[in-house]
Coordinates of C-alpha atoms in Angstrom, one line a residue:
X1 CA 76.8 -43.1 -7.2
X2 CA 74.6 -46.2 -8.5
X3 CA 74.7 -47.7 -5.1
X4 CA 74.5 -44.6 -3.5
X5 CA 71.3 -43.9 -5.3
X6 CA 70.0 -47.3 -4.7
X7 CA 70.3 -46.9 -0.9
X8 CA 68.4 -43.3 -0.9
X9 CA 65.5 -44.8 -2.8
X10 CA 63.8 -46.7 -0.2
X11 CA 64.7 -43.9 1.9
X12 CA 62.6 -41.4 -0.1
X13 CA 59.7 -43.7 -0.6
X14 CA 59.2 -43.8 3.4
X15 CA 59.7 -40.3 3.6
X16 CA 56.8 -39.8 1.0
X17 CA 54.5 -42.6 2.6
X18 CA 55.0 -40.8 6.1
X19 CA 54.2 -37.4 4.5
X20 CA 51.3 -38.9 2.8
X21 CA 49.7 -40.1 6.2
X22 CA 50.5 -37.0 8.0
X23 CA 48.5 -35.1 5.2
X24 CA 45.5 -37.9 5.7
X25 CA 45.4 -37.5 9.6
X26 CA 45.6 -33.8 9.3
X27 CA 42.9 -33.4 6.6
X28 CA 40.8 -35.9 9.0
X29 CA 41.1 -33.7 11.9
X30 CA 40.2 -30.5 9.7
X31 CA 37.3 -32.3 8.8
X32 CA 36.0 -33.0 12.1
X33 CA 36.6 -29.4 13.2
X34 CA 34.9 -27.8 10.7
X35 CA 31.6 -30.2 10.9
X36 CA 31.6 -29.1 14.8
X37 CA 32.1 -25.8 13.7
X38 CA 29.2 -26.1 11.3
X39 CA 26.9 -27.6 14.2
X40 CA 27.8 -25.2 16.9
X41 CA 27.0 -22.4 14.6
X42 CA 24.1 -23.6 12.6
X43 CA 20.5 -21.8 13.3
X44 CA 18.6 -23.7 16.0
X45 CA 15.2 -24.7 15.0
X46 CA 14.0 -23.3 17.6
X47 CA 15.5 -19.8 16.8
X48 CA 13.4 -16.9 15.9
X49 CA 16.0 -16.2 13.3
X50 CA 14.9 -19.6 11.9
X51 CA 11.3 -19.4 11.7
X52 CA 10.8 -20.1 8.0
X53 CA 12.4 -23.5 8.5
X54 CA 10.7 -24.1 12.0
X55 CA 7.2 -23.4 10.5
X56 CA 7.9 -26.0 7.7
X57 CA 9.2 -28.7 10.6
X58 CA 6.4 -27.7 12.8
X59 CA 3.9 -28.1 10.0
X60 CA 4.8 -32.0 9.3
X61 CA 4.2 -33.0 12.9
X62 CA 1.2 -35.4 12.6
X63 CA -2.1 -34.8 13.3
X64 CA -2.7 -37.1 16.6
X65 CA -6.1 -37.9 17.9
X66 CA -7.2 -36.2 20.9
X67 CA -9.6 -36.0 23.8
X68 CA -12.3 -33.5 24.1
X69 CA -14.1 -31.3 21.2
X70 CA -12.4 -30.0 18.2
X71 CA -11.1 -26.3 18.7
X72 CA -11.2 -22.8 16.6
X73 CA -7.7 -21.7 16.6
X74 CA -7.8 -17.9 16.6
X75 CA -4.8 -16.4 15.0
X76 CA -4.8 -12.4 15.9
X77 CA -2.0 -10.7 13.3
X78 CA -1.6 -7.3 15.7
X79 CA 0.8 -4.0 15.2
X80 CA 0.8 -3.8 19.0
X81 CA -2.3 -4.2 21.2
X82 CA -5.9 -5.3 20.1
X83 CA -7.8 -2.2 20.4
X84 CA -11.3 -4.3 20.0
X85 CA -10.4 -6.8 22.5
X86 CA -13.5 -5.7 24.7
X87 CA -15.5 -6.9 21.7
X88 CA -13.7 -10.1 21.5
X89 CA -13.9 -10.8 25.3
X90 CA -17.4 -10.8 25.2
X91 CA -17.4 -12.8 22.2
X92 CA -15.3 -15.2 24.0
X93 CA -17.1 -14.8 27.4
X94 CA -20.0 -16.6 25.9
X95 CA -18.5 -19.7 24.4
X96 CA -17.1 -22.8 26.0
X97 CA -13.2 -22.7 26.8
X98 CA -12.9 -26.1 25.4
X99 CA -13.6 -24.9 22.0
X100 CA -11.2 -22.3 21.3
X101 CA -7.8 -21.1 21.5
X102 CA -6.0 -17.7 20.7
X103 CA -2.5 -16.7 19.7
X104 CA -1.3 -13.6 19.0
X105 CA 1.5 -12.2 17.2
X106 CA 2.2 -8.6 18.3
X107 CA 5.3 -6.5 18.1
X108 CA 8.5 -8.2 19.4
X109 CA 8.6 -8.1 23.4
X110 CA 5.3 -6.9 24.1
X111 CA 3.1 -8.6 26.6
X112 CA -0.7 -9.1 26.9
X113 CA -1.8 -8.9 30.7
X114 CA -3.9 -6.6 33.0
X115 CA -1.8 -3.4 32.1
X116 CA -2.3 -3.6 28.2
X117 CA -5.9 -5.6 27.5
X118 CA -9.0 -5.2 29.2
X119 CA -9.7 -8.9 28.6
X120 CA -8.3 -12.0 30.2
X121 CA -8.8 -14.1 27.5
X122 CA -5.7 -12.4 25.9
X123 CA -3.3 -12.5 28.9
X124 CA -0.3 -14.0 28.0
X125 CA -1.8 -15.6 24.5
X126 CA 1.7 -13.5 22.5
X127 CA 3.9 -15.3 20.6
X128 CA 7.3 -15.3 22.5
X129 CA 9.1 -15.5 18.7
X130 CA 7.5 -12.8 17.3
X131 CA 9.3 -10.6 14.7
X132 CA 8.8 -7.1 13.5
X133 CA 6.5 -7.0 10.9
X134 CA 5.9 -4.4 8.3
X135 CA 2.4 -4.1 6.1
X136 CA 2.8 -5.1 2.7
X137 CA 6.1 -6.6 3.2
X138 CA 7.1 -10.3 3.3
X139 CA 7.4 -10.3 7.0
X140 CA 3.7 -10.7 7.0
X141 CA 3.7 -14.2 5.5
X142 CA 6.4 -14.9 8.0
X143 CA 4.2 -14.1 11.0
X144 CA 1.3 -15.6 9.6
X145 CA 3.3 -18.8 9.2
X146 CA 4.3 -18.4 13.0
X147 CA 0.9 -18.3 14.1
X148 CA 0.1 -21.5 12.3
X149 CA 3.0 -23.2 13.4
X150 CA 2.3 -22.6 16.9
X151 CA -1.4 -23.3 16.9
X152 CA -0.5 -26.9 15.2
X153 CA 1.2 -27.9 18.1
X154 CA -2.3 -28.9 19.7
X155 CA -4.0 -31.4 17.9
X156 CA -7.1 -30.4 19.1
X157 CA -7.0 -27.4 16.8
X158 CA -9.0 -28.2 13.8
X159 CA -10.3 -24.6 12.5
X160 CA -7.9 -22.0 12.0
X161 CA -9.0 -18.3 11.2
X162 CA -6.2 -15.5 10.7
X163 CA -7.8 -12.2 11.7
X164 CA -6.1 -8.5 11.9
X165 CA -6.8 -6.2 14.6
X166 CA -9.6 -4.4 13.0
X167 CA -11.3 -7.5 12.5
X168 CA -15.1 -8.1 14.2
X169 CA -17.3 -11.4 14.5
X170 CA -20.8 -10.9 13.0
X171 CA -22.3 -13.7 15.0
X172 CA -21.8 -15.0 18.2
X173 CA -19.6 -18.0 18.8
X174 CA -21.9 -20.6 18.7
X175 CA -23.0 -20.2 15.4
X176 CA -19.9 -19.2 13.9
X177 CA -18.3 -22.6 15.6
X178 CA -20.9 -24.6 14.1
X179 CA -20.5 -23.1 10.6
X180 CA -16.8 -24.0 10.6
X181 CA -17.1 -27.4 12.1
X182 CA -19.7 -28.2 9.5
X183 CA -17.6 -28.1 6.5
X184 CA -14.3 -30.1 6.0
X185 CA -13.2 -27.8 3.3
X186 CA -10.9 -24.5 3.3
X187 CA -12.2 -20.8 3.1
X188 CA -9.5 -19.4 1.0
X189 CA -10.4 -16.5 -1.0
X190 CA -8.4 -17.1 -4.4
X191 CA -9.1 -15.2 -7.8
X192 CA -7.2 -15.1 -10.7
X193 CA -5.1 -11.5 -11.1
X194 CA -4.1 -10.8 -14.5
X195 CA -5.0 -7.2 -14.8
X196 CA -3.2 -5.1 -12.4
X197 CA 0.4 -5.9 -13.3
X198 CA 1.3 -7.7 -9.9
X199 CA 2.8 -10.6 -11.6
X200 CA 6.2 -10.4 -12.3
X201 CA 7.5 -12.3 -15.6
X202 CA 11.0 -13.4 -13.7
X203 CA 8.6 -15.5 -11.7
X204 CA 8.3 -17.9 -14.8
X205 CA 8.7 -20.7 -14.9
X206 CA 8.4 -21.7 -11.3
X207 CA 4.9 -19.8 -11.2
X208 CA 3.0 -19.8 -14.1
X209 CA 1.1 -16.9 -15.1
X210 CA -2.0 -19.1 -15.1
X211 CA -1.5 -20.1 -11.4
X212 CA -0.9 -16.3 -10.1
X213 CA -4.0 -15.7 -7.7
X214 CA -4.5 -13.0 -5.3
X215 CA -6.6 -13.2 -2.0
X216 CA -7.4 -11.6 1.3
X217 CA -7.4 -12.9 4.9
X218 CA -8.9 -16.3 5.3
X219 CA -9.7 -19.3 7.6
X220 CA -7.4 -21.9 6.9
X221 CA -7.9 -25.5 7.6
X222 CA -4.6 -28.2 8.5
X223 CA -4.9 -30.1 5.5
X224 CA -3.4 -26.7 3.6
X225 CA -0.8 -26.3 6.7
X226 CA 0.2 -29.6 7.7
X227 CA 1.5 -30.7 4.1
X228 CA 4.1 -28.2 2.6
X229 CA 4.7 -28.6 -0.8
X230 CA 7.8 -28.7 -3.1
X231 CA 6.9 -25.4 -4.0
X232 CA 6.8 -23.5 -1.3
X233 CA 11.0 -23.1 -0.9
X234 CA 10.8 -22.0 -4.5
X235 CA 8.2 -19.7 -4.0
X236 CA 9.7 -18.1 -1.1
X237 CA 12.9 -16.7 -3.1
X238 CA 10.8 -15.7 -5.9
X239 CA 8.4 -13.6 -3.4
X240 CA 11.7 -12.2 -1.9
X241 CA 13.5 -10.7 -4.8
X242 CA 10.3 -9.9 -7.1
X243 CA 7.2 -9.3 -5.0
X244 CA 7.7 -6.3 -3.2
X245 CA 5.6 -3.1 -2.3
X246 CA 6.1 0.4 -4.0
X247 CA 6.9 3.0 -2.1
X248 CA 4.2 4.9 -0.5
X249 CA 3.6 8.6 -2.3
X250 CA 5.1 10.9 -0.9
X251 CA 4.0 14.6 -1.8
X252 CA 7.3 16.3 -0.5
X253 CA 9.3 14.3 -3.4
X254 CA 7.2 15.9 -6.2
X255 CA 8.0 14.8 -9.6
X256 CA 10.1 12.0 -8.5
X257 CA 6.7 10.1 -7.4
X258 CA 6.0 10.0 -11.0
X259 CA 9.4 7.6 -11.1
X260 CA 8.9 5.6 -8.1
X261 CA 5.2 4.6 -8.9
X262 CA 6.6 3.2 -12.2
X263 CA 8.3 0.7 -9.9
X264 CA 6.9 -2.9 -9.8
X265 CA 4.6 -3.0 -7.0
X266 CA 2.8 -6.2 -5.3
X267 CA 1.6 -6.7 -1.6
X268 CA 3.2 -10.3 -0.9
X269 CA 0.5 -11.7 1.6
X270 CA -2.2 -11.0 -0.3
X271 CA -0.9 -13.4 -3.2
X272 CA 1.4 -16.1 -1.2
X273 CA -1.3 -18.8 0.4
X274 CA -3.6 -18.7 -2.9
X275 CA -0.7 -19.1 -5.5
X276 CA 0.8 -22.0 -3.2
X277 CA -2.6 -23.7 -3.4
X278 CA -3.2 -23.0 -7.1
X279 CA 0.7 -24.2 -7.8
X280 CA -0.3 -27.4 -5.4
X281 CA -3.3 -28.7 -7.2
X282 CA -5.5 -28.1 -4.3
X283 CA -8.0 -25.4 -5.3
X284 CA -10.8 -28.1 -5.9
X285 CA -10.4 -28.9 -2.1
X286 CA -11.2 -25.3 -1.1
X287 CA -14.3 -22.8 -1.1
X288 CA -12.5 -20.1 -3.3
X289 CA -14.0 -17.6 -1.4
X290 CA -13.3 -15.3 2.0
X291 CA -15.3 -15.4 5.3
X292 CA -14.3 -11.8 6.2
X293 CA -16.3 -9.0 4.4
X294 CA -14.1 -6.1 3.5
X295 CA -15.6 -2.8 1.6
X296 CA -12.7 -1.4 -0.5
X297 CA -12.5 2.2 -1.7
X298 CA -12.1 2.0 -5.2
X299 CA -10.7 5.1 -5.9
X300 CA -9.7 6.1 -9.5
X301 CA -6.5 8.1 -8.8
X302 CA -3.6 6.8 -9.4
X303 CA -1.7 8.9 -7.1
X304 CA -4.3 8.6 -4.4
X305 CA -2.7 6.5 -1.7
X306 CA -6.2 5.2 -0.4
X307 CA -6.9 3.6 -3.4
X308 CA -8.0 0.0 -3.0
X309 CA -7.7 0.3 0.8
X310 CA -10.2 -1.5 2.9
X311 CA -13.0 1.7 4.2
X312 CA -13.2 1.9 8.1
X313 CA -16.6 1.1 9.5
X314 CA -17.3 4.0 12.3
X315 CA -20.0 4.4 15.0
X316 CA -22.6 5.6 12.2
X317 CA -21.9 2.8 9.6
X318 CA -22.6 -0.4 12.1
X319 CA -26.2 0.4 12.3
X320 CA -28.5 -2.9 12.3
X321 CA -29.6 -2.2 9.1
X322 CA -26.0 -2.0 7.6
X323 CA -25.1 -5.2 9.5
X324 CA -28.3 -7.0 8.2
X325 CA -27.2 -6.3 4.3
X326 CA -23.7 -7.6 5.0
X327 CA -25.4 -10.9 6.9
X328 CA -27.9 -11.4 3.8
X329 CA -25.0 -11.4 1.2
X330 CA -25.1 -15.2 -0.3
X331 CA -22.8 -14.8 -3.2
X332 CA -19.8 -13.2 -4.3
X333 CA -18.8 -12.5 -8.0
X334 CA -15.2 -12.3 -9.0
X335 CA -15.2 -10.3 -12.0
X336 CA -11.6 -11.3 -13.3
X337 CA -12.8 -14.9 -13.7
X338 CA -16.5 -14.3 -14.4
X339 CA -17.1 -16.3 -11.6
X340 CA -19.8 -16.2 -8.9
X341 CA -19.4 -17.9 -5.6
X342 CA -22.6 -19.1 -4.1
X343 CA -21.9 -19.6 -0.5
X344 CA -22.9 -23.1 0.6
X345 CA -21.9 -25.6 3.4
X346 CA -22.6 -29.0 2.5
X347 CA -25.0 -28.0 -0.3
X348 CA -26.9 -25.9 2.3
X349 CA -27.1 -22.1 1.5
X350 CA -25.3 -20.0 4.3
X351 CA -24.3 -16.5 4.7
X352 CA -20.9 -15.5 2.9
X353 CA -19.5 -13.5 6.1
X354 CA -18.6 -14.7 9.4
X355 CA -16.6 -11.9 10.2
X356 CA -16.0 -8.0 8.9
X357 CA -13.3 -5.3 8.5
X358 CA -12.1 -2.8 9.3
X359 CA -14.1 -1.7 12.4
X360 CA -13.2 1.3 14.5
X361 CA -13.8 1.3 18.5
X362 CA -16.8 3.2 18.0
X363 CA -18.4 0.9 15.6
X364 CA -17.2 -2.5 17.8
X365 CA -18.9 -0.6 20.8
X366 CA -22.4 -0.5 19.1
X367 CA -21.9 -4.3 18.0
X368 CA -21.3 -4.7 21.7
X369 CA -24.1 -2.8 22.9
X370 CA -26.9 -4.4 20.4
X371 CA -25.6 -7.7 21.3
X372 CA -24.4 -8.9 18.0
X373 CA -21.7 -11.1 19.8
X374 CA -23.9 -12.2 22.7
X375 CA -25.5 -10.8 25.9
X376 CA -23.1 -8.0 27.4
X377 CA -22.9 -6.1 31.1
X378 CA -21.4 -3.0 30.1
X379 CA -20.7 -2.3 33.8
X380 CA -17.9 -5.0 33.3
X381 CA -16.3 -3.0 30.8
X382 CA -16.7 0.3 32.7
X383 CA -14.9 -1.6 35.6
X384 CA -11.8 -2.5 33.9
X385 CA -11.3 0.9 31.7

C-alpha cells in the first residue's frame, strides 16, 4: 500500500496543476469577454442618453485661438417653436453675422425651417440631441448644459446668453454686443435663499446652507462653463433626489392639496448654477446680477398657483414709457442679503437690463414697430406670415 500511494501522489500533483492551469485560462477568457461586453454596451459619449457626461467632456475642450471677431452665442431654451422669432429676426438682421451664433434646444425631433419659423436665422439651428424638458424639473438643467456644450465647440463663441422663448432684447444688437464684450466677468443672478424653505437638510455637508443660492436665467461666460469643478458630480446626485418641484395645485383633489403642498418644493434650475459658483469659490469673479428684467407676481395666497410667477407683458404694457422705466433701472436690491448691486461695467455705470421677459406676441410686435431693436420693414413680415 505504501508503494502504491507513492506512485499515485505524482499523478495527483500533475492533475491538480493541470486543473489549476485550466482555471487560469478560463478566468482569463472570461475577464476578456466581460471587458469586451462593457466596451460594447457602455454609453457612447455622443449619445443623447449620456448628455451629462458629454457636457463635461466637451466643457474641457481648450479655448483655442480663432480668426475673426469674438461671438455672442444666443442659447434659446424653447418649448417647441420660437413665438417671438419675428422680433429676434429683425434684431439679427441689423447685426453682422460674424458677431453671433444661434443654438436652440426644442422638443426632440422639432425642426426649424421655412414652415416653422418666420426668420431664416433660426433655420436648422436646433440641437439634434435635445431631450424632453418639463418646467421645474432637473431636465431644465440638462437642456441648458446641452446648449452650452454645443456652443463651446466654436472657439469664437466668447459670450453665452441663455434665453427663454418669451425673452426680448431691449436694445439693438450693436449696443448689446458692446455691453457684453466690454466686461470680462460673468453676469449671474445669485443671492442667499434662506427663507423660502427650499434648502433640504439632507444636502449637507456636500452643500452647506451658507452656500445655497438662488437665481434666474442669466448670461454666462466660458470661464464658468469651461472649467467644471469637483462639486458638480456630487451636486447632480443631491439635486436629483432632494431638489424636486412640488406637484401643482389641482382643485379636483380638494383637501388632498393641503397635504401635497406640505411636500418639500424646489425649482432645480433656479439654484444649480449660482450654488455651483458659490461652492467653487467663484463669486468674486462674477457680477451677481441678471441682465434679464422680470416682473414677479408676488401673490400672498399660498394656494395661488400664479404666486411668484413672472407677469406677462401684453401690448399695452410695452409702451415707450414702461420700456424707459425698465432701461433707467441702475441698481438691484437683494433683500435677503441687504445688498444693493449697482450696475457697472469697468467702473462705468450702465443700465442693469439688456433683455426682458415674459413678453406676448402683441408686446413684441409693439417693440418691433417702435424700432427698439432697429429699423424694420413691416411688409417683410407680412410677406412671410
